[in-house]
Short mmCIF file of C-alpha atoms in Angstrom, two decimals:
data_model
loop_
_atom_site.label_atom_id
_atom_site.label_comp_id
_atom_site.label_asym_id
_atom_site.label_seq_id
_atom_site.Cartn_x
_atom_site.Cartn_y
_atom_site.Cartn_z
CA UNK A 67 18.25 68.70 -26.95
CA UNK A 68 19.14 67.31 -23.51
CA UNK A 69 15.45 66.71 -22.89
CA UNK A 70 15.20 64.67 -26.10
CA UNK A 71 18.27 62.65 -25.14
CA UNK A 72 16.85 61.95 -21.68
CA UNK A 73 13.54 60.95 -23.25
CA UNK A 74 15.30 58.53 -25.66
CA UNK A 75 17.35 57.10 -22.79
CA UNK A 76 14.25 56.62 -20.66
CA UNK A 77 12.51 54.90 -23.56
CA UNK A 78 15.49 52.56 -24.01
CA UNK A 79 15.54 51.64 -20.32
CA UNK A 80 11.79 51.03 -20.42
CA UNK A 81 12.22 48.73 -23.42
CA UNK A 82 14.94 46.74 -21.61
CA UNK A 83 12.69 46.37 -18.57
CA UNK A 84 9.90 45.16 -20.81
CA UNK A 85 12.26 42.58 -22.34
CA UNK A 86 13.01 41.25 -18.87
CA UNK A 87 9.35 40.17 -18.62
CA UNK A 88 9.34 38.48 -22.00
CA UNK A 89 9.32 34.67 -22.01
CA UNK A 90 10.95 32.70 -24.75
CA UNK A 91 10.56 29.11 -25.72
CA UNK A 92 12.93 26.78 -27.43
CA UNK A 93 12.12 23.37 -28.84
CA UNK A 94 14.82 20.72 -28.87
CA UNK A 95 15.16 16.98 -28.80
CA UNK A 96 16.91 14.99 -26.12
CA UNK A 97 17.29 11.60 -24.51
CA UNK A 98 14.52 11.27 -21.92
CA UNK A 99 13.62 8.57 -19.47
CA UNK A 100 9.93 7.74 -19.70
CA UNK A 101 8.50 6.14 -16.58
CA UNK A 102 5.03 4.71 -16.90
CA UNK A 103 3.07 4.16 -13.70
CA UNK A 104 0.02 1.95 -13.67
CA UNK A 105 -2.09 -0.08 -11.30
CA UNK A 106 -1.92 -3.87 -11.35
CA UNK A 107 -4.70 -4.08 -13.94
CA UNK A 108 -2.76 -1.69 -16.22
CA UNK A 109 -5.01 1.32 -15.43
CA UNK A 110 -2.70 4.35 -15.78
CA UNK A 111 -1.71 6.20 -12.61
CA UNK A 112 -2.93 9.32 -14.41
CA UNK A 113 -2.68 12.98 -13.32
CA UNK A 114 -1.11 12.08 -9.97
CA UNK A 115 1.68 13.93 -8.21
CA UNK A 116 5.31 12.87 -8.46
CA UNK A 117 8.71 14.11 -7.28
CA UNK A 118 12.19 13.19 -8.54
CA UNK A 119 15.19 13.54 -6.25
CA UNK A 120 18.87 12.92 -6.86
CA UNK A 121 19.63 9.96 -4.59
CA UNK A 122 20.33 11.06 -0.99
CA UNK A 123 19.35 14.69 -1.64
CA UNK A 124 16.38 16.45 -0.11
CA UNK A 125 15.49 18.93 -2.83
CA UNK A 126 13.66 17.56 -5.84
CA UNK A 127 14.94 18.31 -9.34
CA UNK A 128 11.52 17.78 -10.85
CA UNK A 129 7.97 17.79 -9.54
CA UNK A 130 4.72 17.53 -11.40
CA UNK A 131 1.86 15.28 -12.31
CA UNK A 132 1.82 12.20 -14.48
CA UNK A 133 0.10 12.57 -17.84
CA UNK A 134 -3.15 10.91 -18.93
CA UNK A 135 -1.25 7.68 -19.61
CA UNK A 136 0.44 7.71 -16.23
CA UNK A 137 3.83 8.77 -17.64
CA UNK A 138 6.65 10.82 -16.20
CA UNK A 139 9.14 12.21 -18.71
CA UNK A 140 12.47 12.90 -17.09
CA UNK A 141 15.70 14.21 -18.62
CA UNK A 142 18.56 13.42 -16.25
CA UNK A 143 21.33 16.01 -16.45
CA UNK A 144 24.00 13.56 -15.36
CA UNK A 145 24.70 9.92 -14.64
CA UNK A 146 23.52 8.84 -11.23
CA UNK A 147 20.84 7.35 -9.08
CA UNK A 148 17.44 9.00 -8.76
CA UNK A 149 14.60 8.52 -6.34
CA UNK A 150 11.09 8.79 -7.75
CA UNK A 151 8.10 9.28 -5.47
CA UNK A 152 4.57 9.21 -6.82
CA UNK A 153 1.45 9.42 -4.72
CA UNK A 154 -2.29 9.81 -5.00
CA UNK A 155 -4.62 11.30 -2.43
CA UNK A 156 -6.02 7.91 -1.44
CA UNK A 157 -2.62 6.58 -0.38
CA UNK A 158 -1.61 4.72 -3.52
CA UNK A 159 1.87 5.34 -4.76
CA UNK A 160 5.43 4.27 -5.25
CA UNK A 161 8.81 5.22 -3.93
CA UNK A 162 11.55 3.67 -6.04
CA UNK A 163 15.02 4.29 -7.40
CA UNK A 164 16.58 4.05 -10.82
CA UNK A 165 20.05 4.64 -12.14
CA UNK A 166 20.85 6.40 -15.39
CA UNK A 167 24.13 6.74 -17.27
CA UNK A 168 25.46 9.98 -18.73
CA UNK A 169 23.27 9.61 -21.81
CA UNK A 170 20.15 9.23 -19.68
CA UNK A 171 19.77 5.54 -20.35
CA UNK A 172 18.27 3.56 -17.49
CA UNK A 173 20.78 0.98 -16.27
CA UNK A 174 18.35 -1.74 -15.30
CA UNK A 175 14.85 -1.61 -13.99
CA UNK A 176 13.40 -4.98 -14.78
CA UNK A 177 11.23 -6.62 -12.10
CA UNK A 178 12.33 -10.10 -11.09
CA UNK A 179 8.98 -11.72 -11.70
CA UNK A 180 5.86 -10.72 -13.50
CA UNK A 181 2.89 -10.04 -11.25
CA UNK A 182 1.07 -13.34 -11.70
CA UNK A 183 4.30 -15.26 -11.37
CA UNK A 184 4.79 -13.46 -8.06
CA UNK A 185 1.38 -14.53 -6.83
CA UNK A 186 2.14 -18.18 -7.61
CA UNK A 187 5.49 -17.95 -5.82
CA UNK A 188 3.82 -16.28 -2.83
CA UNK A 189 1.13 -18.94 -2.52
CA UNK A 190 3.78 -21.66 -2.80
CA UNK A 191 5.82 -20.02 -0.01
CA UNK A 192 2.78 -19.74 2.28
CA UNK A 193 1.76 -23.36 1.72
CA UNK A 194 5.37 -24.46 2.17
CA UNK A 195 5.65 -22.57 5.44
CA UNK A 196 2.47 -24.13 6.76
CA UNK A 197 3.77 -27.52 5.61
CA UNK A 198 6.81 -27.04 7.82
CA UNK A 199 4.59 -26.02 10.75
CA UNK A 200 2.52 -29.15 10.15
CA UNK A 201 5.63 -31.33 10.28
CA UNK A 202 6.66 -29.57 13.50
CA UNK A 203 3.25 -30.23 15.08
CA UNK A 204 3.39 -33.90 14.06
CA UNK A 205 6.86 -34.26 15.56
CA UNK A 206 5.63 -32.67 18.79
CA UNK A 207 2.84 -35.24 19.10
CA UNK A 208 3.88 -38.32 21.14
CA UNK B 1 -5.17 -0.44 1.16
CA UNK B 2 -1.74 -0.93 2.66
CA UNK B 3 0.68 1.96 2.94
CA UNK B 4 3.78 1.81 0.70
CA UNK B 5 7.33 2.66 1.73
CA UNK B 6 8.23 6.34 1.77
CA UNK B 7 4.78 7.60 2.77
CA UNK B 8 5.24 7.48 6.55
CA UNK B 9 7.64 9.47 8.71
CA UNK B 10 10.05 7.59 11.01
CA UNK B 11 8.19 9.23 13.93
CA UNK B 12 5.20 7.16 12.82
CA UNK B 13 6.57 3.82 11.68
CA UNK B 14 9.34 3.29 14.25
CA UNK B 15 7.12 3.53 17.37
CA UNK B 16 4.54 1.29 15.68
CA UNK B 17 6.99 -1.61 15.77
CA UNK B 18 6.84 -1.71 19.59
CA UNK B 19 3.13 -2.59 19.98
CA UNK B 20 3.25 -4.72 16.84
CA UNK B 21 6.18 -6.78 18.17
CA UNK B 22 4.40 -7.28 21.50
CA UNK B 23 1.20 -8.36 19.79
CA UNK B 24 3.07 -10.68 17.39
CA UNK B 25 4.73 -12.33 20.38
CA UNK B 26 1.41 -12.72 22.24
CA UNK B 27 -0.30 -14.05 19.13
CA UNK B 28 2.50 -16.56 18.45
CA UNK B 29 2.33 -17.84 22.03
CA UNK B 30 -1.42 -18.22 21.83
CA UNK B 31 -1.26 -19.88 18.43
CA UNK B 32 1.33 -22.38 19.66
CA UNK B 33 -1.08 -23.45 22.39
CA UNK B 34 -4.21 -23.66 20.28
CA UNK B 35 -3.11 -24.72 16.79
CA UNK B 36 -3.62 -28.36 15.89
CA UNK B 37 -2.77 -30.42 12.84
CA UNK B 38 -6.43 -30.59 11.74
CA UNK B 39 -6.88 -26.80 11.60
CA UNK B 40 -3.56 -26.13 9.90
CA UNK B 41 -4.44 -27.03 6.27
CA UNK B 42 -7.58 -24.87 6.43
CA UNK B 43 -5.60 -22.00 7.90
CA UNK B 44 -2.94 -22.42 5.21
CA UNK B 45 -5.59 -22.31 2.49
CA UNK B 46 -7.29 -19.23 3.99
CA UNK B 47 -3.94 -17.43 4.37
CA UNK B 48 -3.00 -18.25 0.77
CA UNK B 49 -6.42 -16.95 -0.31
CA UNK B 50 -5.87 -13.72 1.64
CA UNK B 51 -2.50 -13.31 -0.09
CA UNK B 52 -4.04 -13.78 -3.53
CA UNK B 53 -6.94 -11.43 -2.75
CA UNK B 54 -4.55 -8.71 -1.61
CA UNK B 55 -2.49 -9.07 -4.79
CA UNK B 56 -5.47 -8.83 -7.15
CA UNK B 57 -6.37 -5.19 -7.73
CA UNK B 58 -9.85 -4.27 -8.89
CA UNK B 59 -10.23 -1.07 -10.91
CA UNK B 60 -12.47 1.71 -9.62
CA UNK B 61 -14.09 4.51 -11.64
CA UNK B 62 -11.71 7.47 -11.56
CA UNK B 63 -8.57 5.44 -12.10
CA UNK B 64 -7.82 4.05 -8.65
CA UNK B 65 -7.84 0.40 -7.60
CA UNK B 66 -8.88 -1.55 -4.53
CA UNK B 67 -8.52 -5.13 -3.38
CA UNK B 68 -10.28 -7.54 -1.09
CA UNK B 69 -8.30 -8.92 1.85
CA UNK B 70 -9.93 -11.94 3.47
CA UNK B 71 -9.26 -10.55 6.95
CA UNK B 72 -12.77 -11.21 8.28
CA UNK B 73 -12.72 -14.72 6.82
CA UNK B 74 -9.60 -15.45 8.87
CA UNK B 75 -10.84 -13.68 12.03
CA UNK B 76 -14.26 -15.33 12.11
CA UNK B 77 -13.03 -18.84 11.35
CA UNK B 78 -9.70 -18.93 13.18
CA UNK B 79 -9.89 -16.16 15.82
CA UNK B 80 -8.41 -12.69 16.13
CA UNK B 81 -4.87 -13.70 17.13
CA UNK B 82 -4.49 -16.26 14.39
CA UNK B 83 -5.92 -13.83 11.84
CA UNK B 84 -3.50 -11.14 13.04
CA UNK B 85 -0.52 -13.45 12.51
CA UNK B 86 -1.79 -14.72 9.16
CA UNK B 87 -2.43 -11.20 7.81
CA UNK B 88 0.96 -10.06 9.16
CA UNK B 89 2.61 -12.97 7.33
CA UNK B 90 0.87 -12.02 4.09
CA UNK B 91 1.86 -8.35 4.48
CA UNK B 92 5.45 -9.28 5.33
CA UNK B 93 5.71 -11.50 2.26
CA UNK B 94 4.27 -8.82 0.04
CA UNK B 95 6.67 -6.24 1.46
CA UNK B 96 9.84 -8.32 1.64
CA UNK B 97 9.59 -10.45 -1.46
CA UNK B 98 7.48 -8.48 -3.87
CA UNK B 99 7.82 -4.80 -2.97
CA UNK B 100 4.07 -4.43 -2.43
CA UNK B 101 3.23 -2.45 0.70
CA UNK B 102 6.34 -1.49 2.59
CA UNK B 103 8.94 -2.83 4.98
CA UNK B 104 9.00 0.39 6.99
CA UNK B 105 5.19 0.53 7.03
CA UNK B 106 4.80 -3.16 7.86
CA UNK B 107 4.00 -2.66 11.55
CA UNK B 108 1.47 0.09 10.82
CA UNK B 109 -0.18 -2.00 8.12
CA UNK B 110 -0.21 -5.11 10.34
CA UNK B 111 -1.73 -3.20 13.26
CA UNK B 112 -4.35 -1.46 11.12
CA UNK B 113 -5.35 -4.35 8.89
CA UNK B 114 -4.30 -7.47 10.76
CA UNK B 115 -5.10 -6.47 14.33
CA UNK B 116 -7.80 -3.79 14.23
CA UNK B 117 -9.42 -5.27 11.13
CA UNK B 118 -9.60 -8.70 12.76
CA UNK B 119 -10.93 -7.36 16.07
CA UNK B 120 -13.59 -5.27 14.30
CA UNK B 121 -14.67 -8.25 12.20
CA UNK B 122 -14.76 -10.66 15.13
CA UNK B 123 -16.73 -8.23 17.34
CA UNK B 124 -19.26 -7.52 14.58
CA UNK B 125 -19.72 -11.24 13.94
CA UNK B 126 -20.02 -12.13 17.64
CA UNK B 127 -22.39 -9.27 18.34
CA UNK B 128 -24.74 -9.92 15.43
CA UNK B 129 -24.70 -13.69 15.01
CA UNK B 130 -27.62 -14.03 17.46
CA UNK B 131 -29.68 -11.84 15.15
CA UNK B 132 -28.70 -13.45 11.85
CA UNK B 133 -25.57 -15.43 10.95
CA UNK B 134 -25.45 -14.31 7.30
CA UNK B 135 -25.90 -10.64 8.25
CA UNK B 136 -23.25 -11.01 10.96
CA UNK B 137 -20.76 -12.45 8.44
CA UNK B 138 -21.54 -9.77 5.87
CA UNK B 139 -21.05 -6.93 8.37
CA UNK B 140 -17.92 -8.57 9.73
CA UNK B 141 -16.46 -8.40 6.23
CA UNK B 142 -17.58 -4.80 5.79
CA UNK B 143 -16.05 -3.52 9.03
CA UNK B 144 -12.85 -5.50 8.42
CA UNK B 145 -12.23 -3.19 5.45
CA UNK B 146 -13.74 0.06 6.71
CA UNK B 147 -12.03 0.17 10.13
CA UNK B 148 -8.47 -0.35 8.78
CA UNK B 149 -9.22 2.12 5.96
CA UNK B 150 -10.22 4.75 8.53
CA UNK B 151 -7.06 4.15 10.57
CA UNK B 152 -4.88 4.30 7.45
CA UNK B 153 -6.60 7.48 6.23
CA UNK B 154 -5.93 9.13 9.59
CA UNK B 155 -2.30 7.97 9.71
CA UNK B 156 -1.67 9.23 6.17
CA UNK B 157 -3.57 12.46 6.78
CA UNK B 158 -1.56 13.45 9.85
CA UNK B 159 1.80 13.01 8.10
CA UNK B 160 1.99 16.67 6.98
CA UNK B 161 1.51 17.69 10.64
CA UNK B 162 4.09 15.23 11.96
CA UNK B 163 6.88 15.65 9.43
CA UNK B 164 7.50 18.88 7.54
CA UNK B 165 10.43 21.16 6.80
CA UNK B 166 11.02 24.67 8.18
CA UNK B 167 8.81 26.14 5.47
CA UNK B 168 5.97 23.79 6.43
CA UNK B 169 6.31 21.58 3.33
CA UNK B 170 5.43 17.94 4.05
CA UNK B 171 8.46 15.63 3.94
CA UNK B 172 6.55 12.41 3.35
CA UNK B 173 2.88 12.08 2.43
CA UNK B 174 1.65 15.53 1.34
CA UNK B 175 -2.14 15.33 1.72
CA UNK B 176 -3.98 16.24 4.93
CA UNK B 177 -6.97 14.65 6.63
CA UNK B 178 -9.53 16.67 4.67
CA UNK B 179 -8.25 14.90 1.53
CA UNK B 180 -7.27 11.45 2.80
CA UNK B 181 -10.46 10.74 4.74
CA UNK B 182 -12.84 10.95 1.76
CA UNK B 183 -10.25 9.65 -0.73
CA UNK B 184 -9.51 6.50 1.27
CA UNK B 185 -12.86 5.94 2.95
CA UNK B 186 -15.32 6.28 0.08
CA UNK B 187 -13.86 3.49 -2.11
CA UNK B 188 -13.42 1.20 0.90
CA UNK B 189 -17.01 1.69 2.05
CA UNK B 190 -17.96 0.21 -1.33
CA UNK B 191 -15.26 -2.46 -1.32
CA UNK B 192 -16.48 -3.48 2.13
CA UNK B 193 -19.71 -4.66 0.51
CA UNK B 194 -17.73 -7.08 -1.66
CA UNK B 195 -15.66 -8.14 1.32
CA UNK B 196 -18.90 -8.76 3.23
CA UNK B 197 -20.17 -11.06 0.49
CA UNK B 198 -16.80 -12.80 0.32
CA UNK B 199 -16.82 -13.37 4.09
CA UNK B 200 -20.32 -14.82 4.01
CA UNK B 201 -19.67 -17.04 0.98
CA UNK B 202 -16.17 -18.00 2.11
CA UNK B 203 -17.24 -18.94 5.63
CA UNK B 204 -20.26 -21.00 4.53
CA UNK B 205 -18.09 -22.81 1.96
CA UNK B 206 -15.34 -23.42 4.50
CA UNK B 207 -17.79 -24.77 7.08
CA UNK B 208 -19.36 -27.07 4.47
CA UNK B 209 -15.95 -28.37 3.38
CA UNK B 210 -14.83 -28.89 6.97
CA UNK B 211 -18.05 -30.77 7.77
CA UNK B 212 -17.62 -32.96 4.67
CA UNK B 213 -14.00 -33.64 5.57
CA UNK B 214 -14.88 -34.54 9.15
CA UNK B 215 -17.66 -36.95 8.08
#
């Protein structure tokens, strides 16, 4: 009788141990921030490494690789600022920050200019700067 | 090609500002002596072209992108010091105004691309122009891309050795030399061919325009 009880107890313990190795999955829906990384010509920054850190902290809360469309899906657990680093082996990458509210909504992440607008502004600044140097050289001449 | 912010450790980018500042000062002094009002519009146009070239990314098979730079065009036509300042100006504008490249990495990028790229281009052009001017211009363009790419690949690749935590995990750029050297060099060896053509075409066009303007 005692032997049977010990056997049943041992079996129970073995079952509990087996349960400890079982993995479960749960599917739910939530508010996620989707960050899409791409090169200037809109080619996705696909399957490249990224890390997400709470601002001013050294341990990442999420690491991984972008998907085929260059996306990072991130579910912030709280409102705050986050630092996102993404990098490829050939030295391309980004290191930028974004702020989310408690619902995971990005506060504001709009670039000031579109890319081609930026190029025009840059060229104008360079030509303007050289214009000033030209005026300076003319003033220097007797 | 240029390194973005966050990829380099402070042990790398802070010391780089010392030689860069010295070279900027030397270059500015030299430019002040040599620059004249006739050269200035051409230099302005070439610098603006370099800025545009660096902002236009060309897609590569495999998902990466590259860009031309116009460094050899500047070095061959205006000299190493002027090219160094012009490329530094372009890099600074990209970093400060547009977030391309990096403010912390500016000195490293300027030294690799602006200084070493210009010297390599100028030496290749001077050494080979006796053989053939077109070949000299083409190779000047090629080395102006390949030499900075090699330097940048090495700087990126040694980051895991320079800056890592107690467990040995890299704190900045995570890939070592065995990865960065082929990953950075191979595309730039190809891009250098385009840069070589650009240098040859750009220089012959510039010379023709200057001759027409002077006549």
